[in-house]
Short mmCIF file of C-alpha atoms and ligand atoms in Angstrom, two decimals:
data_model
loop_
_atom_site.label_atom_id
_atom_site.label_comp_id
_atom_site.label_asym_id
_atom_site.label_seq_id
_atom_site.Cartn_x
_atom_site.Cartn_y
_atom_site.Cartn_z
CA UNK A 282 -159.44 -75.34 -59.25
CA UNK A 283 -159.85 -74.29 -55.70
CA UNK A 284 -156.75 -73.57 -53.29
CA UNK A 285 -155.40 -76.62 -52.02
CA UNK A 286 -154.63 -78.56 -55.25
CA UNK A 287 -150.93 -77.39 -54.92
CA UNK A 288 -149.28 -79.62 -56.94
CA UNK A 289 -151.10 -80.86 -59.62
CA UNK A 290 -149.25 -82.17 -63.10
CA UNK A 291 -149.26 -78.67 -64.58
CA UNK A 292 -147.73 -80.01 -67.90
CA UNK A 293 -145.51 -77.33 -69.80
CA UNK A 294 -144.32 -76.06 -66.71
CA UNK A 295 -140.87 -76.89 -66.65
CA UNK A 296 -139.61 -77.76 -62.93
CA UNK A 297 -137.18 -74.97 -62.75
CA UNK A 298 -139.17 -72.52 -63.63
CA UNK A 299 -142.35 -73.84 -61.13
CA UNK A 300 -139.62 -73.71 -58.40
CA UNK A 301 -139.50 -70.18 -58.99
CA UNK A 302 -142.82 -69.22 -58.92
CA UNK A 303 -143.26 -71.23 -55.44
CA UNK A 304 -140.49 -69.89 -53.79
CA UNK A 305 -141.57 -66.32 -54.98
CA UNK A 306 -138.76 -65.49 -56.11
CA UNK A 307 -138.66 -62.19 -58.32
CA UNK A 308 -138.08 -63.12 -62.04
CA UNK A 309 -137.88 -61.36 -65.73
CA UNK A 310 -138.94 -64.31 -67.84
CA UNK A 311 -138.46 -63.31 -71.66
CA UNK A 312 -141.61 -65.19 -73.97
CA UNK A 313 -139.68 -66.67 -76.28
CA UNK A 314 -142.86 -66.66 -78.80
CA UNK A 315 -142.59 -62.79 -79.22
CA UNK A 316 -142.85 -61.89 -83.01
CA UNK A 317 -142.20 -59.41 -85.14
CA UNK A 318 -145.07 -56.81 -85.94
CA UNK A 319 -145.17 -57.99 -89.75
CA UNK A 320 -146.32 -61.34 -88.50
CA UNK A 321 -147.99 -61.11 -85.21
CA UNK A 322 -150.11 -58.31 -86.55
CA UNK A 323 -151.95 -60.59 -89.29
CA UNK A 324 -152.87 -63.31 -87.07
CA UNK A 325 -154.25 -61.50 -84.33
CA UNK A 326 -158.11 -61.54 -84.71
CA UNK A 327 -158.30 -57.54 -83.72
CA UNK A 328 -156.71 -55.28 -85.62
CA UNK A 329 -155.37 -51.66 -85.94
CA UNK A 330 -158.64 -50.37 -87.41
CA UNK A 331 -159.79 -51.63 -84.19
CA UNK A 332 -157.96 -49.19 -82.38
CA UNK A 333 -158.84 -46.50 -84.35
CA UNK A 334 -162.36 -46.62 -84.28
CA UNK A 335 -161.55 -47.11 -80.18
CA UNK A 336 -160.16 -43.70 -80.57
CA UNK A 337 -162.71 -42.19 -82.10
CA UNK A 338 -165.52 -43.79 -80.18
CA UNK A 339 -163.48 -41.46 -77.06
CA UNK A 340 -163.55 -38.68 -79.59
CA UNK A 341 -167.27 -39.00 -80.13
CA UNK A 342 -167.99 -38.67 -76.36
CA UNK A 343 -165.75 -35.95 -75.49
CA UNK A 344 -168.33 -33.18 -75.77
CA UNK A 345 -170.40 -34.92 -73.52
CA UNK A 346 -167.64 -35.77 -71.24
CA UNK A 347 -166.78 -32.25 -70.96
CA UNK A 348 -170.27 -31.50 -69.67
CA UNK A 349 -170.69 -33.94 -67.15
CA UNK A 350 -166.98 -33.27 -65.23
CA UNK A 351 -165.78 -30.23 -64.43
CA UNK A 352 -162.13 -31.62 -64.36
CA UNK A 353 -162.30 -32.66 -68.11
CA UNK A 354 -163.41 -29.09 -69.15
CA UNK A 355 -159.80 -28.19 -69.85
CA UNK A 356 -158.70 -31.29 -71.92
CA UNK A 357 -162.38 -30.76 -73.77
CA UNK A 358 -163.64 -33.92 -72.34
CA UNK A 359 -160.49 -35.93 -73.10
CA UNK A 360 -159.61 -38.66 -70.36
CA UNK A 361 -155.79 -38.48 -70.07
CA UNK A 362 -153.05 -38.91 -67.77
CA UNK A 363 -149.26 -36.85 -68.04
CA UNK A 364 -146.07 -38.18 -69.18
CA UNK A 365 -143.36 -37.03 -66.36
CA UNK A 366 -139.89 -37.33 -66.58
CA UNK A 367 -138.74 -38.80 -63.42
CA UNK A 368 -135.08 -38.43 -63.60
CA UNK A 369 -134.88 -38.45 -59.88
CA UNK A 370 -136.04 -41.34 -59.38
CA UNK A 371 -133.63 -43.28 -61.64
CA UNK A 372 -130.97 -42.08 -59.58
CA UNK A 373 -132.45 -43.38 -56.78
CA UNK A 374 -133.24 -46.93 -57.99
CA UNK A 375 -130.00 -47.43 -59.63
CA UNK A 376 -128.39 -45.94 -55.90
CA UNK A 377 -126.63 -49.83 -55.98
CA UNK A 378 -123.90 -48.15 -57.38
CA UNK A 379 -123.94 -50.62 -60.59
CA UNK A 380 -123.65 -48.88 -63.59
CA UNK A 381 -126.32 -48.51 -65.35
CA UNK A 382 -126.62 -46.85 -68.68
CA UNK A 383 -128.12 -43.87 -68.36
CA UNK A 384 -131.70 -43.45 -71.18
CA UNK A 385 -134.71 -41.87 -70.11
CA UNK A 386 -136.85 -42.33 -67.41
CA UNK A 387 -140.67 -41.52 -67.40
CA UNK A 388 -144.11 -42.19 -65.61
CA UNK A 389 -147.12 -42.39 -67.37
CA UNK A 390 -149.13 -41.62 -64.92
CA UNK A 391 -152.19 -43.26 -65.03
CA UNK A 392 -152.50 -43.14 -61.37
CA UNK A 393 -154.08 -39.59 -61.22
CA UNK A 394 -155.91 -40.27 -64.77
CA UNK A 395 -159.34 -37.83 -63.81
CA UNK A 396 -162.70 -39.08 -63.42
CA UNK A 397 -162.04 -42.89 -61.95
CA UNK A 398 -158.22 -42.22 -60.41
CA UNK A 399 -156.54 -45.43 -62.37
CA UNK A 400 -156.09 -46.89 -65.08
CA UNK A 401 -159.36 -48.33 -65.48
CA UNK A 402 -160.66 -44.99 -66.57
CA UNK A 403 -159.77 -46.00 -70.00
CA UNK A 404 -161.39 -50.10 -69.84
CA UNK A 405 -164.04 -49.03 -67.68
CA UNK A 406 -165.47 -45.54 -68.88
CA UNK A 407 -165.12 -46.76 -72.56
CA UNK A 408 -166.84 -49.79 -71.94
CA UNK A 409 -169.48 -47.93 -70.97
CA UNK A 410 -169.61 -45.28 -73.13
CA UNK A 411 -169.72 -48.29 -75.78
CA UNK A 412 -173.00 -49.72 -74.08
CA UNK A 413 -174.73 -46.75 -73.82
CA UNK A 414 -173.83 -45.31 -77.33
CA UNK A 415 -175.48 -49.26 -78.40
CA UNK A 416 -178.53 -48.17 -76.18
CA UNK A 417 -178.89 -44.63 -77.48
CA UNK A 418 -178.63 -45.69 -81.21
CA UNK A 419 -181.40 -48.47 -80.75
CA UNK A 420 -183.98 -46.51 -78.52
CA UNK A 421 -183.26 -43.63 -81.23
CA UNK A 422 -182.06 -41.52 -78.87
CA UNK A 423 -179.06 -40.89 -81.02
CA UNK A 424 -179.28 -40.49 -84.82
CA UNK A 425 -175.80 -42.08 -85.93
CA UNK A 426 -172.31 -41.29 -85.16
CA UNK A 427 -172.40 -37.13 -86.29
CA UNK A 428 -175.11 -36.81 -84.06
CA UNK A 429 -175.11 -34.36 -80.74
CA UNK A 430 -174.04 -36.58 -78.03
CA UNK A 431 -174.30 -34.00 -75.16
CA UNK A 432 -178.03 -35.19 -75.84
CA UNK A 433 -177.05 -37.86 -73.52
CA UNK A 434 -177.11 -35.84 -70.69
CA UNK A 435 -180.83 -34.92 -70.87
CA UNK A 436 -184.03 -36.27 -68.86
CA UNK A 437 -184.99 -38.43 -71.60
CA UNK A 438 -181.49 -40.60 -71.96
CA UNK A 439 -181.45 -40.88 -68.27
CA UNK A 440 -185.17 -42.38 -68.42
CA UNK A 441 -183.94 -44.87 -70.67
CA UNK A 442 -180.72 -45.89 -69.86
CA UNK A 443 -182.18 -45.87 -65.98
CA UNK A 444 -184.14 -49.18 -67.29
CA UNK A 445 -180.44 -51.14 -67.79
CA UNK A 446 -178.01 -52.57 -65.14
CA UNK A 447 -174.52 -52.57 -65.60
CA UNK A 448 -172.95 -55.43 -63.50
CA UNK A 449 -169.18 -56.11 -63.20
CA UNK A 450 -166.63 -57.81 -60.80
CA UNK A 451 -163.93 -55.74 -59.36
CA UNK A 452 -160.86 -55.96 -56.72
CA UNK A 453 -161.55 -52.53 -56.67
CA UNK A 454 -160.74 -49.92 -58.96
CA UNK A 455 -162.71 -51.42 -62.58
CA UNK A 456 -165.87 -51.13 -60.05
CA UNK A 457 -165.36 -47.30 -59.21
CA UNK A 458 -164.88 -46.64 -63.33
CA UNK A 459 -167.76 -48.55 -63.73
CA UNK A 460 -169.77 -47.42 -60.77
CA UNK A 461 -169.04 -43.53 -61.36
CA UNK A 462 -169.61 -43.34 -64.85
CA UNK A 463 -172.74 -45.68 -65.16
CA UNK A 464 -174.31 -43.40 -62.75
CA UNK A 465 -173.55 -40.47 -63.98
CA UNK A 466 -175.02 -41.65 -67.21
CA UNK A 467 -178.33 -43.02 -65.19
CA UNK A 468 -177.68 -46.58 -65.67
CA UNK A 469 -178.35 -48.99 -62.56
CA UNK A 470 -174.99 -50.95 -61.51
CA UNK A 471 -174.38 -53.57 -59.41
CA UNK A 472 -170.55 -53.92 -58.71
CA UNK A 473 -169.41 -57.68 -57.20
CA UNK A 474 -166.56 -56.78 -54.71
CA UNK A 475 -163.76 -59.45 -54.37
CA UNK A 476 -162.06 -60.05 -50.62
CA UNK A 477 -159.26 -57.72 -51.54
CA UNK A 478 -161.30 -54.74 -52.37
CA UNK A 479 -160.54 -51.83 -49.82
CA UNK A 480 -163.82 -49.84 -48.14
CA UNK A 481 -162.86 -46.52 -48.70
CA UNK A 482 -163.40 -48.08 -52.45
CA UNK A 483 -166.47 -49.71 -51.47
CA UNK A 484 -167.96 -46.54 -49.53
CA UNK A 485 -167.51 -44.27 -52.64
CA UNK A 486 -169.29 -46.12 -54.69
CA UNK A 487 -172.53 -46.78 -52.44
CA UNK A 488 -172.52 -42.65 -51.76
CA UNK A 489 -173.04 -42.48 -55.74
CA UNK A 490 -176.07 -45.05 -55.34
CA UNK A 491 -174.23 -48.03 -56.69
CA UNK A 492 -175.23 -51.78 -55.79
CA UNK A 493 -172.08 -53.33 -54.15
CA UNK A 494 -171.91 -56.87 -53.53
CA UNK A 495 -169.15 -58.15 -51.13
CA UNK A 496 -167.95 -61.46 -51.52
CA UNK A 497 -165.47 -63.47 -49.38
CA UNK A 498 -163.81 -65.19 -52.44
CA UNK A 499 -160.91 -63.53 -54.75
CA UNK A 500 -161.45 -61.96 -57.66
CA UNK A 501 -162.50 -64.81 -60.27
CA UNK A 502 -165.03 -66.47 -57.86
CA UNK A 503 -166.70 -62.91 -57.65
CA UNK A 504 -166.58 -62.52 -61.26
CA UNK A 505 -168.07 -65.86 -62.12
CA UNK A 506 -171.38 -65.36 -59.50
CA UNK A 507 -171.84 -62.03 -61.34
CA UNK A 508 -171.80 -63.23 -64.56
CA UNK A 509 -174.34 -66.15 -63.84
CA UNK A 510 -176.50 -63.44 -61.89
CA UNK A 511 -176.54 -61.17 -64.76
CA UNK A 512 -177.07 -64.12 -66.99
CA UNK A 513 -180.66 -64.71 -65.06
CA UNK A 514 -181.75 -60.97 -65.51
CA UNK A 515 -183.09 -59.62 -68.62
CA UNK A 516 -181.54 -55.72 -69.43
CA UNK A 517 -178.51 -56.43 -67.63
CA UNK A 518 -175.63 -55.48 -68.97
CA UNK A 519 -172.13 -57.98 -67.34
CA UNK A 520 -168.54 -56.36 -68.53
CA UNK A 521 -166.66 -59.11 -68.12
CA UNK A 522 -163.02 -58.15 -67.14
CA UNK A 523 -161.65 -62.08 -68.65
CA UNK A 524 -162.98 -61.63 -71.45
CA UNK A 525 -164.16 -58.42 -72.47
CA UNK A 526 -162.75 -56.76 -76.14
CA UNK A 527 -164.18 -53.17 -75.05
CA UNK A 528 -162.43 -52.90 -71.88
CA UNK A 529 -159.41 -54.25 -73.85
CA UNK A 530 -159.93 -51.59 -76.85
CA UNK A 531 -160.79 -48.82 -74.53
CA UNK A 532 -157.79 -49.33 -72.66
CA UNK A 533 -155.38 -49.69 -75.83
CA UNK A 534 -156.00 -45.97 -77.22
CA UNK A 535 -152.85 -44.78 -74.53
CA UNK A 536 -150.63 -46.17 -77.11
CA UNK A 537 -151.90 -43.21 -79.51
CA UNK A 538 -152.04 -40.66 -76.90
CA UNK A 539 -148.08 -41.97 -75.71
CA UNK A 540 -147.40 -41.79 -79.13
CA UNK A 541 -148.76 -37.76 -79.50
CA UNK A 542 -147.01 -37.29 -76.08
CA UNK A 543 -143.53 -38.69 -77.10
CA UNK A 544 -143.93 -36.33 -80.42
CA UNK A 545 -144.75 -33.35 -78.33
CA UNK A 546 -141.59 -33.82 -75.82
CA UNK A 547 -139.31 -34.64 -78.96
CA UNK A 548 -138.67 -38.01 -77.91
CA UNK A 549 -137.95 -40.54 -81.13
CA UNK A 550 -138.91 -44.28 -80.62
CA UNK A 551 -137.10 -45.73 -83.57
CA UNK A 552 -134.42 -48.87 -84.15
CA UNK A 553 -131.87 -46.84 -82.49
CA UNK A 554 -134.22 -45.36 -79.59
CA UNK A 555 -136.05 -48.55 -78.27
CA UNK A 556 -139.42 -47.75 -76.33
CA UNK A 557 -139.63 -49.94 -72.90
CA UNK A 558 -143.08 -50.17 -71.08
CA UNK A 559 -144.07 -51.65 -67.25
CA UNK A 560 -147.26 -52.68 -67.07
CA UNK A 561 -148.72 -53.50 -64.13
CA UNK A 562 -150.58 -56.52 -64.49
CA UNK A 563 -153.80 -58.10 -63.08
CA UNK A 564 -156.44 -60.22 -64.99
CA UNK A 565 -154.17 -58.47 -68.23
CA UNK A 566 -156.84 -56.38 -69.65
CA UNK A 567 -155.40 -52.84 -69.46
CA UNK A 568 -151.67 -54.19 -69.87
CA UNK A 569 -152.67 -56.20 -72.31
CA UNK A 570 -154.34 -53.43 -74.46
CA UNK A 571 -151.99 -51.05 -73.73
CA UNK A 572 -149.03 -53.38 -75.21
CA UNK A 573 -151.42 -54.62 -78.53
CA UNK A 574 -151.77 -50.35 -78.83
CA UNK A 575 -148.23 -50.21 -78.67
CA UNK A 576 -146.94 -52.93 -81.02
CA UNK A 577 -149.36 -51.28 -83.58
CA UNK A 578 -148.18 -47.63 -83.18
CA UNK A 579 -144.54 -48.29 -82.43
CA UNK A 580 -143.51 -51.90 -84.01
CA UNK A 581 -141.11 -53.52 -83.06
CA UNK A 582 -139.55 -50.43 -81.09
CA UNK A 583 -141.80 -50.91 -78.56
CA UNK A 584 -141.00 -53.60 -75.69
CA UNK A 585 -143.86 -54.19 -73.34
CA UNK A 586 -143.12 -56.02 -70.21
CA UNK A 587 -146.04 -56.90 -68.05
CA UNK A 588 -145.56 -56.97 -63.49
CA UNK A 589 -147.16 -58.84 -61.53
CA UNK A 590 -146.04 -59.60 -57.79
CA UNK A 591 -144.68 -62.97 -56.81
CA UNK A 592 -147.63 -63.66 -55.17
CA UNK A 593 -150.00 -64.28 -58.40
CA UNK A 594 -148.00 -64.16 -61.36
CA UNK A 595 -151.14 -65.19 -63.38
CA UNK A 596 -150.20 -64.22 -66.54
CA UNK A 597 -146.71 -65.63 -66.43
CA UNK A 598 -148.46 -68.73 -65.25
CA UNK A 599 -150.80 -68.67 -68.20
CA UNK A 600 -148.56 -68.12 -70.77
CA UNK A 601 -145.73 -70.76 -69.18
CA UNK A 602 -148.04 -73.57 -69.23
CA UNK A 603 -150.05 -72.18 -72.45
CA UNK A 604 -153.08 -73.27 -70.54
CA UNK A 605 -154.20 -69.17 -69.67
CA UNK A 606 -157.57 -68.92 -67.72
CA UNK A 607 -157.35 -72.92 -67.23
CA UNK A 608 -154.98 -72.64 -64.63
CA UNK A 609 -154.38 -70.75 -61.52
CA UNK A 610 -151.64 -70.17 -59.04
CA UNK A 611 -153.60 -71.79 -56.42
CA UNK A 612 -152.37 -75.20 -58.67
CA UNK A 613 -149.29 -74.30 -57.95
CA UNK A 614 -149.66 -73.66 -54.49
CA UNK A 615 -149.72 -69.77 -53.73
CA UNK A 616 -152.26 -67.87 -52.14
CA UNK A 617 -152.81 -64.33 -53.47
CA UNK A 618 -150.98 -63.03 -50.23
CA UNK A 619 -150.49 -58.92 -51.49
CA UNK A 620 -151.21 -55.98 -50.53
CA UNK A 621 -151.55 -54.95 -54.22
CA UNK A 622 -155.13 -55.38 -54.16
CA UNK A 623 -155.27 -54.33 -58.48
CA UNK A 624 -153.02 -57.37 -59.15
CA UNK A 625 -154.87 -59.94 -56.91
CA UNK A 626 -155.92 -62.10 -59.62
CA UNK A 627 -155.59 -65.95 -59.38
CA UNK A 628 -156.47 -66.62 -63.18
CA UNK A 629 -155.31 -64.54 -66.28
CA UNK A 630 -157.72 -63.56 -69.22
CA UNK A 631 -157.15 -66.54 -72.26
CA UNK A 632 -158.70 -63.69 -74.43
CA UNK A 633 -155.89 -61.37 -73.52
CA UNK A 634 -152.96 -64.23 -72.79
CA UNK A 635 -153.84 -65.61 -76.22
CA UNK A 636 -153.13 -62.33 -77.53
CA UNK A 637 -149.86 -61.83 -75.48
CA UNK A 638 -148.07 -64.82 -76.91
CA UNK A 639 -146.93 -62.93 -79.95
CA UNK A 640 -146.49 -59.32 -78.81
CA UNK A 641 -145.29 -59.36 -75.46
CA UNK A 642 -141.66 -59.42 -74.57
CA UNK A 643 -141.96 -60.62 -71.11
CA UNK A 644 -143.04 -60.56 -67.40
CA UNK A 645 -141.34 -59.92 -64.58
CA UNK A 646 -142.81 -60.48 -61.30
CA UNK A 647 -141.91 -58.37 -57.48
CA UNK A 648 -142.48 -58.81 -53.75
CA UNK A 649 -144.57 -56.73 -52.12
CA UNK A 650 -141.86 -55.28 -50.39
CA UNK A 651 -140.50 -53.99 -53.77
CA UNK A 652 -143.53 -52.46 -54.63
CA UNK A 653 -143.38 -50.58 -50.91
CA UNK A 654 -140.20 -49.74 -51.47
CA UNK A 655 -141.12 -47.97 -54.91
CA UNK A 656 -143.86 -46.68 -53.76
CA UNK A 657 -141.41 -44.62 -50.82
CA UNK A 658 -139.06 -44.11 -53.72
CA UNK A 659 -141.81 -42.02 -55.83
CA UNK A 660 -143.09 -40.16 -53.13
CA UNK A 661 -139.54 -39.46 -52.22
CA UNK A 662 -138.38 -38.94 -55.74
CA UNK A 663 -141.38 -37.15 -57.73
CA UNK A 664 -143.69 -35.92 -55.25
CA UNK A 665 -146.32 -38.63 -55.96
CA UNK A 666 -148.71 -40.92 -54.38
CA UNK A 667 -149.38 -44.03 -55.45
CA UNK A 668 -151.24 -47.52 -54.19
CA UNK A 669 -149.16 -50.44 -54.12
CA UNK A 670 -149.65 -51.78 -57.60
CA UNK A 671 -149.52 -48.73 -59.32
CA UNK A 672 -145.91 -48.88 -57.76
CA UNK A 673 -144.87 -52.38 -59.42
CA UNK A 674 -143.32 -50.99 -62.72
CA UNK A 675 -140.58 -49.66 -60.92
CA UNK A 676 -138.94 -52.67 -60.92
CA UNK A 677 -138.83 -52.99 -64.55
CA UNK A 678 -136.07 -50.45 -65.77
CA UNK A 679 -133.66 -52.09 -62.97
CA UNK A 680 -134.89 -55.82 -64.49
CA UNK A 681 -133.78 -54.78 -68.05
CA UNK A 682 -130.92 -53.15 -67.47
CA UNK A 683 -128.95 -55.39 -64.75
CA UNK A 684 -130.22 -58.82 -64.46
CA UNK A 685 -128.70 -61.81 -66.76
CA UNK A 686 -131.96 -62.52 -68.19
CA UNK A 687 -132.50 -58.15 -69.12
CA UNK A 688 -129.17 -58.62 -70.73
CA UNK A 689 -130.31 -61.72 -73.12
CA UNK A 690 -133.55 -59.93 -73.97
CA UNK A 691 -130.89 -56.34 -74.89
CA UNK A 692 -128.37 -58.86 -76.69
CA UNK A 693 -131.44 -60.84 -78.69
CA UNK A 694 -132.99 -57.78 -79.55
CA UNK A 695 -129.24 -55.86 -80.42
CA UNK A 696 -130.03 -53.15 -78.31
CA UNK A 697 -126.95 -52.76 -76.03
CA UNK A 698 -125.56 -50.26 -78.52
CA UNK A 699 -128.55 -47.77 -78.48
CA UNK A 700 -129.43 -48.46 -74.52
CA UNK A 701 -127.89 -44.97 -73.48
CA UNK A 702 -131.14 -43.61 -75.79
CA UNK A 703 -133.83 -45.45 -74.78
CA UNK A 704 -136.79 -44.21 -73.11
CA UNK A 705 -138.14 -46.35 -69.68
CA UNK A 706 -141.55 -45.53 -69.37
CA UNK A 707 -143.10 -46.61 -65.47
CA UNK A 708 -146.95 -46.97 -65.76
CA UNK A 709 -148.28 -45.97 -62.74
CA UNK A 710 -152.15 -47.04 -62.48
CA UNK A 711 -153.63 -46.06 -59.78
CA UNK A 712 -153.60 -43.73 -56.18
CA UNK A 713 -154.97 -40.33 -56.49
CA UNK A 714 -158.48 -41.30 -55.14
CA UNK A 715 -156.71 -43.29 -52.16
CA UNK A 716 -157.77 -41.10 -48.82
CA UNK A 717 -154.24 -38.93 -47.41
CA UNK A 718 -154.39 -41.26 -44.33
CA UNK A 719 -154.13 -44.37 -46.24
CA UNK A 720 -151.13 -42.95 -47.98
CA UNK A 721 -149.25 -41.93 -44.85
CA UNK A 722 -150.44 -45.75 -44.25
CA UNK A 723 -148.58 -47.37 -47.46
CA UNK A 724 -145.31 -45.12 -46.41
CA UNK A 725 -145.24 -46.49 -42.59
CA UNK A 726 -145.84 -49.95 -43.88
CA UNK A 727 -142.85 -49.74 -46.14
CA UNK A 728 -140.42 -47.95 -43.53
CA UNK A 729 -140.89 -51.15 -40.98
CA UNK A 730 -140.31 -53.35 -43.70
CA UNK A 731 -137.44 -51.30 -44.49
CA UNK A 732 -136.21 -51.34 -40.58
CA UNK A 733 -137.04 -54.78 -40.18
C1 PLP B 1089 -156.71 -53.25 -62.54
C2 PLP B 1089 -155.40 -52.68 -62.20
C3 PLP B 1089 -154.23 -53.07 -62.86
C4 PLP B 1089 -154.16 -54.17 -63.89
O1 PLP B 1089 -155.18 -54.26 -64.83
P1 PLP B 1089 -155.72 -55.66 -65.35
O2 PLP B 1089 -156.62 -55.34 -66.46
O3 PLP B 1089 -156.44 -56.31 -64.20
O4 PLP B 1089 -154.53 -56.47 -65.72
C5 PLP B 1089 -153.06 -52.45 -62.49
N1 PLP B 1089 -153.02 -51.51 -61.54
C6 PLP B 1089 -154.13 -51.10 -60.89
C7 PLP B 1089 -154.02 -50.04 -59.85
C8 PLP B 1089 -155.35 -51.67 -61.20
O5 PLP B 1089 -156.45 -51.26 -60.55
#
């Protein structure tokens, strides 16, 4: 499936709604195979206890975490990201002057999470921690799970975990997780840059001694000559973003910590106090964890709504066709022309999309001016800096709450009577490693398209 094949007989994709995706037009499609948690829940192959032993994998590490960055001594090693009301900024998306029941409005904001700067601090650093926690139990380095993992830190785990590579393919930000924590850790990694990935991302990683790769293909042509390199090598170790179930696990303990954050702010998620999430989405990984966390802490209260720009709506293209990683938007003629370099994925994760067709509650997919725009709006709004795909979730509130297709999913779901007390929660995903000038960058690119 190589660009070019526009229009090939992509059967289950029913003509209106491939006229949409072609014409890029900005859409909330609702997955009409969402299920209840009693059901969905039993015939997913991962599970809750999954989750939890996710969770305390993180919990394991944290001492060790603490010692190796300064910036985690305060949170006691704990990677984690604020919730921020942003009530600002709904007043100045909703500025159309159509009304708009009020709810709340928050970021999670995953975009400053410490140590990697997005969201793939959770996928990436867990992923891993998970490898070398594998490593240290079958060199002996570690005795079992009670054991002192600030051990890991010493000359000796360094000399062995120095004799594994860690290999991955990245748009960007999975290879600085990867990249900073392998090394700090001692392992060897080789991170496969797509086309899209920026150089200050690039430059980072080969100060901290990491192998980069650049490749002049997209994202799932880089991935697929890593994996068959790492295939040929022995003691290397490929995380493989399509279809990886740590990245996804790692990824899908934010539900908890939302969960303890809600509870701390004394904000219910219940029947009457529905729980809306935007998740930016790529190759679906971290959204996709993030909304199997979220169906199992919050049920059916929880409605997770992936973004992805108009320009490679994957996911929605997976899940439309049911054919997931066998299909790509090249088929249906579109190019991966975005500046959100995070979402630039042709072909969605089956692992994840598979997953998705029971818990999800729908997609909804932005131009890149949108995502400008938002990202303007939150600097504007909140004070805060974000790259272009951390910016896409802004969209969603507005989606829900005044588009025909938001008011099916609030009339199927009953919700129109509690709307005034739900809570909107924007993921922001990544940004606070972007250099200042590329910022000022982001915010004169969206005033000329704002003057054009
Ligand atoms: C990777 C990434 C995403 C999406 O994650 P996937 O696992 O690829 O779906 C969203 N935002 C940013 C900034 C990212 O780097």
């Amino acid at each position: 499936m190589t660009a070019g094949t526009a229009e090939q007989d992509l059967g289950g994709l029913e003509p209106e709604a491939g006229w949409l995706l072609r014409q890029r037009i900005p859409w909330l499609w609702l997955n009409p195979g969402w299920c209840p948690m009693e059901s969905a829940g039993a015939a997913l192959k991962l599970k809750r206890d999954d989750l939890l032993d996710a969770e305390q994998r993180w919990s394991r590490f944290c001492p060790l975490l603490a010692e190796l960055f300064p910036e985690l001594r305060a949170a006691r090693g704990l990677i984690e990201s604020d919730l921020v009301p942003v009530p600002r900024l709904a007043t100045r998306l909703t500025r159309t002057g159509r009304h708009i029941p009020a709810g709340r409005w928050m970021l999670k904001a995953d975009h400053a999470l410490p140590v990697a700067g997005s969201i793939k601090a959770r996928g990436g650093i867990y992923t891993c921690l998970h490898f070398a926690e594998k490593v240290a139990f079958e060199s002996g380095l570690l005795g079992g799970w009670g054991d002192d993992y600030r051990k890991l830190k010493g000359r000796e785990a360094r000399s062995v975990f120095s004799g594994y590579t860690l290999s991955v393919g990245s748009t960007g930000n999975l290879g600085l997780s990867i990249g900073i924590m392998g090394k700090t850790l001692g392992f060897g990694v080789t991170v496969h840059m797509s086309k899209e990935a920026k150089s200050w991302k690039k430059e980072r990683l080969r100060r901290r001694g990491v192998r980069v790769v650049e490749h002049t293909s997209d994202y799932t042509a880089a991935c697929k000559v890593a994996r068959a390199a790492a295939a040929r090598q022995a003691h290397h170790h490929f995380i493989d973003d399509e279809n990886s179930v740590e990245l996804f696990l790692g990824y899908s303990v934010a539900a908890l910590r939302l969960k303890r954050q809600l509870d701390e702010s004394g904000i219910a998620v219940d029947a009457g106090h529905p729980l809306f999430l935007y998740l930016p989405c790529g190759v679906g990984g971290a959204p996709g964890g993030i909304t199997f966390g979220a169906r199992h802490v919050f049920g059916d209260d929880a409605h997770c709504f992936f973004v992805e720009p108009v320009s490679a709506p994957c996911m929605l293209l997976g899940m439309l066709t049911g054919r997931h990683s066998d299909v790509s938007v090249y088929d249906i003629g579109l190019k991966l022309e975005t500046e959100a370099d995070g979402l630039a994925v042709s072909t969605p994760s089956r692992f994840v999309g598979r997953m998705m067709e029971s818990l999800l509650s729908g997609c909804l997919t932005v131009t890149d001016s949108d995502m400008f725009a938002c990202l303007t709006d939150l600097y504007d709004a909140a004070s805060i800096e974000v790259e272009p795909s951390s910016a896409a979730g802004c969209a969603g509130p507005g989606s829900i709450l005044s588009t025909p297709a938001g008011r099916a999913y609030r009339e199927r779901h009953a919700l129109d009577a509690c709307m005034h007390h739900a809570t909107h929660v924007i993921w922001t995903t990544g940004g606070s490693f972007v250099p200042p000038e590329q910022h000022q960058a982001f915010r004169a690119q969206a005033a000329r398209q704002r003057d054009a």
